[in-house]
PDB file of C-alpha atoms in Angstrom:
ATOM      1  CA  MET A   1     -27.034  -2.521   2.543  1.00  0.00           C
ATOM      2  CA  GLU A   2     -24.581  -3.435   5.269  1.00  0.00           C
ATOM      3  CA  LYS A   3     -24.240  -0.850   8.011  1.00  0.00           C
ATOM      4  CA  ASN A   4     -20.796   0.501   8.779  1.00  0.00           C
ATOM      5  CA  LYS A   5     -19.299  -0.988  11.909  1.00  0.00           C
ATOM      6  CA  VAL A   6     -18.200   1.531  14.497  1.00  0.00           C
ATOM      7  CA  ILE A   7     -14.448   1.318  14.998  1.00  0.00           C
ATOM      8  CA  THR A   8     -13.056   4.129  17.091  1.00  0.00           C
ATOM      9  CA  SER A   9      -9.376   3.167  17.322  1.00  0.00           C
ATOM     10  CA  ILE A  10      -6.630   0.886  16.088  1.00  0.00           C
ATOM     11  CA  THR A  11      -3.774  -0.529  18.145  1.00  0.00           C
ATOM     12  CA  LEU A  12      -0.411  -0.544  16.398  1.00  0.00           C
ATOM     13  CA  LEU A  13       2.198  -3.251  16.783  1.00  0.00           C
ATOM     14  CA  ASP A  14       4.082  -1.233  19.394  1.00  0.00           C
ATOM     15  CA  GLY A  15       0.933  -0.811  21.501  1.00  0.00           C
ATOM     16  CA  THR A  16       0.160   2.748  20.400  1.00  0.00           C
ATOM     17  CA  VAL A  17      -3.591   3.390  20.222  1.00  0.00           C
ATOM     18  CA  LEU A  18      -4.675   5.696  17.397  1.00  0.00           C
ATOM     19  CA  PRO A  19      -8.159   7.233  17.419  1.00  0.00           C
ATOM     20  CA  CYS A  20     -10.042   6.568  14.172  1.00  0.00           C
ATOM     21  CA  GLU A  21     -12.852   8.364  12.373  1.00  0.00           C
ATOM     22  CA  PRO A  22     -15.654   5.882  11.606  1.00  0.00           C
ATOM     23  CA  LEU A  23     -17.356   6.147   8.235  1.00  0.00           C
ATOM     24  CA  GLY A  24     -20.814   7.658   8.293  1.00  0.00           C
ATOM     25  CA  GLU A  25     -23.977   5.714   7.520  1.00  0.00           C
ATOM     26  CA  GLY A  26     -23.816   4.549   3.909  1.00  0.00           C
ATOM     27  CA  GLU A  27     -20.397   6.148   3.376  1.00  0.00           C
ATOM     28  CA  LYS A  28     -18.003   4.040   1.315  1.00  0.00           C
ATOM     29  CA  PRO A  29     -14.274   3.582   1.945  1.00  0.00           C
ATOM     30  CA  VAL A  30     -11.815   5.594  -0.129  1.00  0.00           C
ATOM     31  CA  PRO A  31     -11.574   3.982  -3.578  1.00  0.00           C
ATOM     32  CA  THR A  32      -8.216   2.560  -4.565  1.00  0.00           C
ATOM     33  CA  ARG A  33      -8.488   2.916  -8.337  1.00  0.00           C
ATOM     34  CA  TRP A  34      -6.847   5.880  -9.969  1.00  0.00           C
ATOM     35  CA  ALA A  35      -6.186   6.950 -13.507  1.00  0.00           C
ATOM     36  CA  LEU A  36      -4.263   9.522 -15.511  1.00  0.00           C
ATOM     37  CA  ASN A  37      -5.969  12.241 -17.516  1.00  0.00           C
ATOM     38  CA  HIS A  38      -3.722  12.216 -20.577  1.00  0.00           C
ATOM     39  CA  GLU A  39      -4.878  15.690 -21.661  1.00  0.00           C
ATOM     40  CA  THR A  40      -4.127  17.501 -18.382  1.00  0.00           C
ATOM     41  CA  GLY A  41      -1.462  15.209 -16.954  1.00  0.00           C
ATOM     42  CA  GLU A  42      -3.365  15.029 -13.663  1.00  0.00           C
ATOM     43  CA  TYR A  43      -4.278  11.934 -11.672  1.00  0.00           C
ATOM     44  CA  TYR A  44      -7.811  11.306 -10.473  1.00  0.00           C
ATOM     45  CA  TYR A  45      -9.808   8.590  -8.738  1.00  0.00           C
ATOM     46  CA  LYS A  46     -12.042   6.385 -10.847  1.00  0.00           C
ATOM     47  CA  PRO A  47     -15.369   5.174  -9.475  1.00  0.00           C
ATOM     48  CA  GLN A  48     -15.303   1.498  -8.611  1.00  0.00           C
ATOM     49  CA  PRO A  49     -17.000  -0.437 -11.423  1.00  0.00           C
ATOM     50  CA  LYS A  50     -20.106  -2.427 -10.600  1.00  0.00           C
ATOM     51  CA  PHE A  51     -18.701  -5.401 -12.451  1.00  0.00           C
ATOM     52  CA  ARG A  52     -15.244  -6.393 -13.603  1.00  0.00           C
ATOM     53  CA  SER A  53     -16.573  -6.450 -17.160  1.00  0.00           C
ATOM     54  CA  ASP A  54     -17.170  -2.689 -16.922  1.00  0.00           C
ATOM     55  CA  GLU A  55     -13.436  -2.214 -17.574  1.00  0.00           C
ATOM     56  CA  THR A  56     -11.411  -3.532 -20.462  1.00  0.00           C
ATOM     57  CA  GLU A  57      -8.311  -5.609 -19.822  1.00  0.00           C
ATOM     58  CA  GLU A  58      -6.261  -2.671 -21.136  1.00  0.00           C
ATOM     59  CA  GLU A  59      -7.821  -0.308 -18.579  1.00  0.00           C
ATOM     60  CA  ILE A  60      -7.236  -2.759 -15.752  1.00  0.00           C
ATOM     61  CA  ASP A  61      -3.614  -3.195 -16.805  1.00  0.00           C
ATOM     62  CA  GLU A  62      -3.100   0.588 -16.977  1.00  0.00           C
ATOM     63  CA  ILE A  63      -4.529   1.049 -13.482  1.00  0.00           C
ATOM     64  CA  ARG A  64      -2.220  -1.586 -12.054  1.00  0.00           C
ATOM     65  CA  LYS A  65       0.875  -0.193 -13.749  1.00  0.00           C
ATOM     66  CA  LEU A  66       0.045   3.362 -12.731  1.00  0.00           C
ATOM     67  CA  GLY A  67      -0.554   2.477  -9.102  1.00  0.00           C
ATOM     68  CA  TRP A  68       2.650   0.467  -8.929  1.00  0.00           C
ATOM     69  CA  THR A  69       4.726   3.272 -10.491  1.00  0.00           C
ATOM     70  CA  LEU A  70       3.315   5.936  -8.175  1.00  0.00           C
ATOM     71  CA  TRP A  71       4.051   3.779  -5.151  1.00  0.00           C
ATOM     72  CA  LEU A  72       7.679   3.267  -6.197  1.00  0.00           C
ATOM     73  CA  GLU A  73       8.093   6.993  -6.779  1.00  0.00           C
ATOM     74  CA  HIS A  74       6.769   7.964  -3.354  1.00  0.00           C
ATOM     75  CA  ALA A  75       7.846   5.095  -1.090  1.00  0.00           C
ATOM     76  CA  PHE A  76      10.689   7.078   0.459  1.00  0.00           C
ATOM     77  CA  LEU A  77       8.500  10.142   0.949  1.00  0.00           C
ATOM     78  CA  ILE A  78       6.285   7.876   3.050  1.00  0.00           C
ATOM     79  CA  TYR A  79       9.288   6.424   4.848  1.00  0.00           C
ATOM     80  CA  ARG A  80      10.766   9.822   5.715  1.00  0.00           C
ATOM     81  CA  HIS A  81       7.469  10.904   7.296  1.00  0.00           C
ATOM     82  CA  ARG A  82       6.916   7.610   9.128  1.00  0.00           C
ATOM     83  CA  GLU A  83       6.747   9.119  12.618  1.00  0.00           C
ATOM     84  CA  GLU A  84       4.003  11.506  11.566  1.00  0.00           C
ATOM     85  CA  ILE A  85       2.041   8.846   9.685  1.00  0.00           C
ATOM     86  CA  LEU A  86       2.172   6.476  12.652  1.00  0.00           C
ATOM     87  CA  ARG A  87       0.461   9.137  14.773  1.00  0.00           C
ATOM     88  CA  ASP A  88      -2.469   9.779  12.422  1.00  0.00           C
ATOM     89  CA  SER A  89      -4.984   7.038  11.590  1.00  0.00           C
ATOM     90  CA  ARG A  90      -6.155   8.694   8.368  1.00  0.00           C
ATOM     91  CA  MET A  91      -2.578   8.764   7.129  1.00  0.00           C
ATOM     92  CA  PHE A  92      -1.908   5.248   8.398  1.00  0.00           C
ATOM     93  CA  LEU A  93      -4.958   3.844   6.606  1.00  0.00           C
ATOM     94  CA  THR A  94      -4.272   5.569   3.270  1.00  0.00           C
ATOM     95  CA  PRO A  95      -4.725   2.771   0.687  1.00  0.00           C
ATOM     96  CA  LEU A  96      -2.151   1.862  -1.934  1.00  0.00           C
ATOM     97  CA  MET A  97      -2.870   0.674  -5.438  1.00  0.00           C
ATOM     98  CA  THR A  98      -0.308  -2.109  -5.376  1.00  0.00           C
ATOM     99  CA  GLN A  99      -0.726  -5.819  -4.906  1.00  0.00           C
ATOM    100  CA  CYS A 100       1.431  -8.594  -3.510  1.00  0.00           C
ATOM    101  CA  GLY A 101       0.409 -12.207  -3.872  1.00  0.00           C
ATOM    102  CA  LEU A 102       1.269 -15.882  -4.008  1.00  0.00           C
ATOM    103  CA  ALA A 103       0.835 -18.582  -6.597  1.00  0.00           C
ATOM    104  CA  TYR A 104      -2.140 -20.858  -5.920  1.00  0.00           C
ATOM    105  CA  THR A 105      -3.595 -18.671  -3.131  1.00  0.00           C
ATOM    106  CA  GLY A 106      -3.591 -15.374  -5.035  1.00  0.00           C
ATOM    107  CA  SER A 107      -4.127 -12.136  -3.130  1.00  0.00           C
ATOM    108  CA  SER A 108      -5.867 -13.660  -0.088  1.00  0.00           C
ATOM    109  CA  GLY A 109      -4.517 -11.898   2.991  1.00  0.00           C
ATOM    110  CA  PHE A 110      -2.770  -9.249   0.906  1.00  0.00           C
ATOM    111  CA  GLU A 111      -5.746  -7.099  -0.105  1.00  0.00           C
ATOM    112  CA  ARG A 112      -5.897  -3.327   0.271  1.00  0.00           C
ATOM    113  CA  PRO A 113      -2.488  -2.556   1.792  1.00  0.00           C
ATOM    114  CA  THR A 114      -1.977   0.863   3.358  1.00  0.00           C
ATOM    115  CA  VAL A 115       1.043   3.108   3.882  1.00  0.00           C
ATOM    116  CA  GLY A 116       0.977   2.457   7.633  1.00  0.00           C
ATOM    117  CA  ILE A 117       1.035  -1.292   7.109  1.00  0.00           C
ATOM    118  CA  TYR A 118       4.160  -0.946   5.003  1.00  0.00           C
ATOM    119  CA  LEU A 119       5.808   1.264   7.632  1.00  0.00           C
ATOM    120  CA  GLU A 120       5.175  -1.305  10.357  1.00  0.00           C
ATOM    121  CA  TRP A 121       6.341  -4.130   8.112  1.00  0.00           C
ATOM    122  CA  TRP A 122       9.556  -2.322   7.183  1.00  0.00           C
ATOM    123  CA  ALA A 123      10.217  -1.726  10.869  1.00  0.00           C
ATOM    124  CA  THR A 124       9.615  -5.311  11.991  1.00  0.00           C
ATOM    125  CA  CYS A 125      10.711  -7.596   9.119  1.00  0.00           C
ATOM    126  CA  PRO A 126      14.493  -7.631   8.529  1.00  0.00           C
ATOM    127  CA  LEU A 127      13.994  -8.917   4.974  1.00  0.00           C
ATOM    128  CA  ALA A 128      11.779  -5.958   4.026  1.00  0.00           C
ATOM    129  CA  THR A 129      14.704  -3.515   4.108  1.00  0.00           C
ATOM    130  CA  HIS A 130      18.325  -3.730   3.036  1.00  0.00           C
ATOM    131  CA  VAL A 131      21.399  -1.524   3.397  1.00  0.00           C
ATOM    132  CA  ASP A 132      23.915  -2.152   0.633  1.00  0.00           C
ATOM    133  CA  GLU A 133      27.704  -1.996   0.773  1.00  0.00           C
ATOM    134  CA  GLU A 134      27.613   1.720   0.007  1.00  0.00           C
ATOM    135  CA  GLY A 135      25.302   2.401   2.940  1.00  0.00           C
ATOM    136  CA  VAL A 136      22.250   3.026   0.741  1.00  0.00           C
ATOM    137  CA  LEU A 137      18.883   1.951   2.146  1.00  0.00           C
ATOM    138  CA  TRP A 138      16.545  -0.186   0.002  1.00  0.00           C
ATOM    139  CA  LEU A 139      12.871  -0.910   0.741  1.00  0.00           C
ATOM    140  CA  VAL A 140      10.734  -3.792  -0.510  1.00  0.00           C
ATOM    141  CA  THR A 141       7.688  -2.361  -2.259  1.00  0.00           C
ATOM    142  CA  ASP A 142       6.003  -5.544  -3.519  1.00  0.00           C
ATOM    143  CA  PHE A 143       6.571  -9.216  -4.191  1.00  0.00           C
ATOM    144  CA  GLY A 144       5.123 -12.322  -5.772  1.00  0.00           C
ATOM    145  CA  GLY A 145       6.153 -15.947  -5.737  1.00  0.00           C
ATOM    146  CA  ILE A 146       5.534 -19.594  -5.029  1.00  0.00           C
ATOM    147  CA  PRO A 147       5.171 -20.404  -1.321  1.00  0.00           C
ATOM    148  CA  LEU A 148       6.239 -24.066  -1.523  1.00  0.00           C
ATOM    149  CA  SER A 149       9.412 -23.682  -3.555  1.00  0.00           C
ATOM    150  CA  GLY A 150      10.285 -20.188  -2.347  1.00  0.00           C
ATOM    151  CA  THR A 151      10.764 -18.950  -5.888  1.00  0.00           C
ATOM    152  CA  ASN A 152       9.990 -15.243  -5.846  1.00  0.00           C
ATOM    153  CA  ARG A 153      10.376 -11.903  -7.551  1.00  0.00           C
ATOM    154  CA  THR A 154      10.684  -9.049  -5.099  1.00  0.00           C
ATOM    155  CA  THR A 155      10.883  -5.350  -5.952  1.00  0.00           C
ATOM    156  CA  PHE A 156      13.286  -3.090  -4.074  1.00  0.00           C
ATOM    157  CA  VAL A 157      13.557   0.688  -4.389  1.00  0.00           C
ATOM    158  CA  SER A 158      16.509   2.690  -3.071  1.00  0.00           C
ATOM    159  CA  GLU A 159      16.570   6.067  -1.382  1.00  0.00           C
ATOM    160  CA  ASP A 160      18.555   7.432  -4.332  1.00  0.00           C
ATOM    161  CA  GLY A 161      15.854   6.390  -6.807  1.00  0.00           C
ATOM    162  CA  ARG A 162      17.088   3.076  -8.196  1.00  0.00           C
ATOM    163  CA  ARG A 163      14.906  -0.001  -8.623  1.00  0.00           C
ATOM    164  CA  ASP A 164      15.845  -3.652  -8.517  1.00  0.00           C
ATOM    165  CA  MET A 165      13.926  -6.915  -8.847  1.00  0.00           C
ATOM    166  CA  ARG A 166      15.525  -9.938  -7.242  1.00  0.00           C
ATOM    167  CA  PRO A 167      14.594 -12.925  -5.055  1.00  0.00           C
ATOM    168  CA  VAL A 168      14.909 -12.913  -1.275  1.00  0.00           C
ATOM    169  CA  HIS A 169      16.401 -15.941   0.436  1.00  0.00           C
ATOM    170  CA  ASP A 170      13.626 -16.629   2.965  1.00  0.00           C
ATOM    171  CA  PHE A 171      10.460 -15.923   1.030  1.00  0.00           C
ATOM    172  CA  THR A 172       8.186 -17.527   3.620  1.00  0.00           C
ATOM    173  CA  ALA A 173       9.376 -15.118   6.298  1.00  0.00           C
ATOM    174  CA  LEU A 174       8.865 -12.196   3.913  1.00  0.00           C
ATOM    175  CA  TRP A 175       5.301 -12.904   2.811  1.00  0.00           C
ATOM    176  CA  SER A 176       4.017 -14.294   6.115  1.00  0.00           C
ATOM    177  CA  SER A 177       5.186 -11.250   8.080  1.00  0.00           C
ATOM    178  CA  TYR A 178       3.565  -8.930   5.536  1.00  0.00           C
ATOM    179  CA  GLN A 179       0.321 -10.862   5.626  1.00  0.00           C
ATOM    180  CA  GLU A 180       0.245 -10.822   9.424  1.00  0.00           C
ATOM    181  CA  VAL A 181       0.484  -7.029   9.566  1.00  0.00           C
ATOM    182  CA  ASN A 182      -1.938  -6.500   6.686  1.00  0.00           C
ATOM    183  CA  VAL A 183      -4.845  -8.565   8.012  1.00  0.00           C
ATOM    184  CA  ARG A 184      -4.497  -6.964  11.448  1.00  0.00           C
ATOM    185  CA  TYR A 185      -6.204  -3.812  10.153  1.00  0.00           C
ATOM    186  CA  ASN A 186      -8.808  -5.311   7.794  1.00  0.00           C
ATOM    187  CA  LYS A 187     -11.824  -3.956   9.679  1.00  0.00           C
ATOM    188  CA  ALA A 188     -10.354  -0.481  10.072  1.00  0.00           C
ATOM    189  CA  LYS A 189      -9.495  -0.374   6.361  1.00  0.00           C
ATOM    190  CA  ARG A 190     -13.129  -1.099   5.592  1.00  0.00           C
ATOM    191  CA  TYR A 191     -14.958   1.032   8.150  1.00  0.00           C
ATOM    192  CA  CYS A 192     -12.703   4.023   8.966  1.00  0.00           C
ATOM    193  CA  ARG A 193     -11.880   7.218   7.121  1.00  0.00           C
ATOM    194  CA  SER A 194      -8.540   7.699   5.423  1.00  0.00           C
ATOM    195  CA  TYR A 195      -6.857  10.048   3.009  1.00  0.00           C
ATOM    196  CA  ASN A 196      -6.476   9.017  -0.571  1.00  0.00           C
ATOM    197  CA  PHE A 197      -2.943   8.611  -1.838  1.00  0.00           C
ATOM    198  CA  PHE A 198      -2.782  11.954  -3.618  1.00  0.00           C
ATOM    199  CA  GLU A 199      -4.096  13.830  -0.595  1.00  0.00           C
ATOM    200  CA  LEU A 200      -1.435  12.215   1.583  1.00  0.00           C
ATOM    201  CA  VAL A 201       1.389  12.948  -0.857  1.00  0.00           C
ATOM    202  CA  LYS A 202       0.316  16.603  -1.057  1.00  0.00           C
ATOM    203  CA  LEU A 203       0.163  16.909   2.730  1.00  0.00           C
ATOM    204  CA  LEU A 204       3.620  15.412   3.146  1.00  0.00           C
ATOM    205  CA  GLU A 205       5.226  17.406   0.323  1.00  0.00           C
ATOM    206  CA  GLU A 206       3.932  20.641   1.844  1.00  0.00           C
ATOM    207  CA  LYS A 207       5.693  19.947   5.143  1.00  0.00           C
TER     208      LYS A 207
END
């Protein structure tokens, strides 16, 4: 069994150094799979399967759809509390169950995004946010496309709750900037403590 590497801090894009809490010996990172208990209406984390075949295609599809929906519903809660999240490594490293990717290369470089990664990306990539003619802010929550042709399908969510899927004009700039921020924190995502998504949402909603 691989020992956890000791990572005591992360340095954000603006130079801020955040202390981190290393995982203990044998402790595993927060799982990113969640599910809905249809009897109680409550969400819960599913143990990671040992093999992909442990889950049916229907279960995998439900997990993906659920994670994507929850992210869209809470993206602006995260955005409104961005200053607080960018001061707390456990909040920053909270994993999301959403996935961006490219044709041919798949999810390489896009794995295990966190709320803090999205906050930094929104702040530094002009294409990741948009203010419409009515002054309403929109945030990019995920994307997929073909890197060579630039064909893409990008999801936007607005602060008043609307959703829109449309292409962006410079897809290379969009995905490459996201990938650059995401891989920056790969080691911390693997070896440092974080909240799970539901814990973070509860903390923020109570404030």
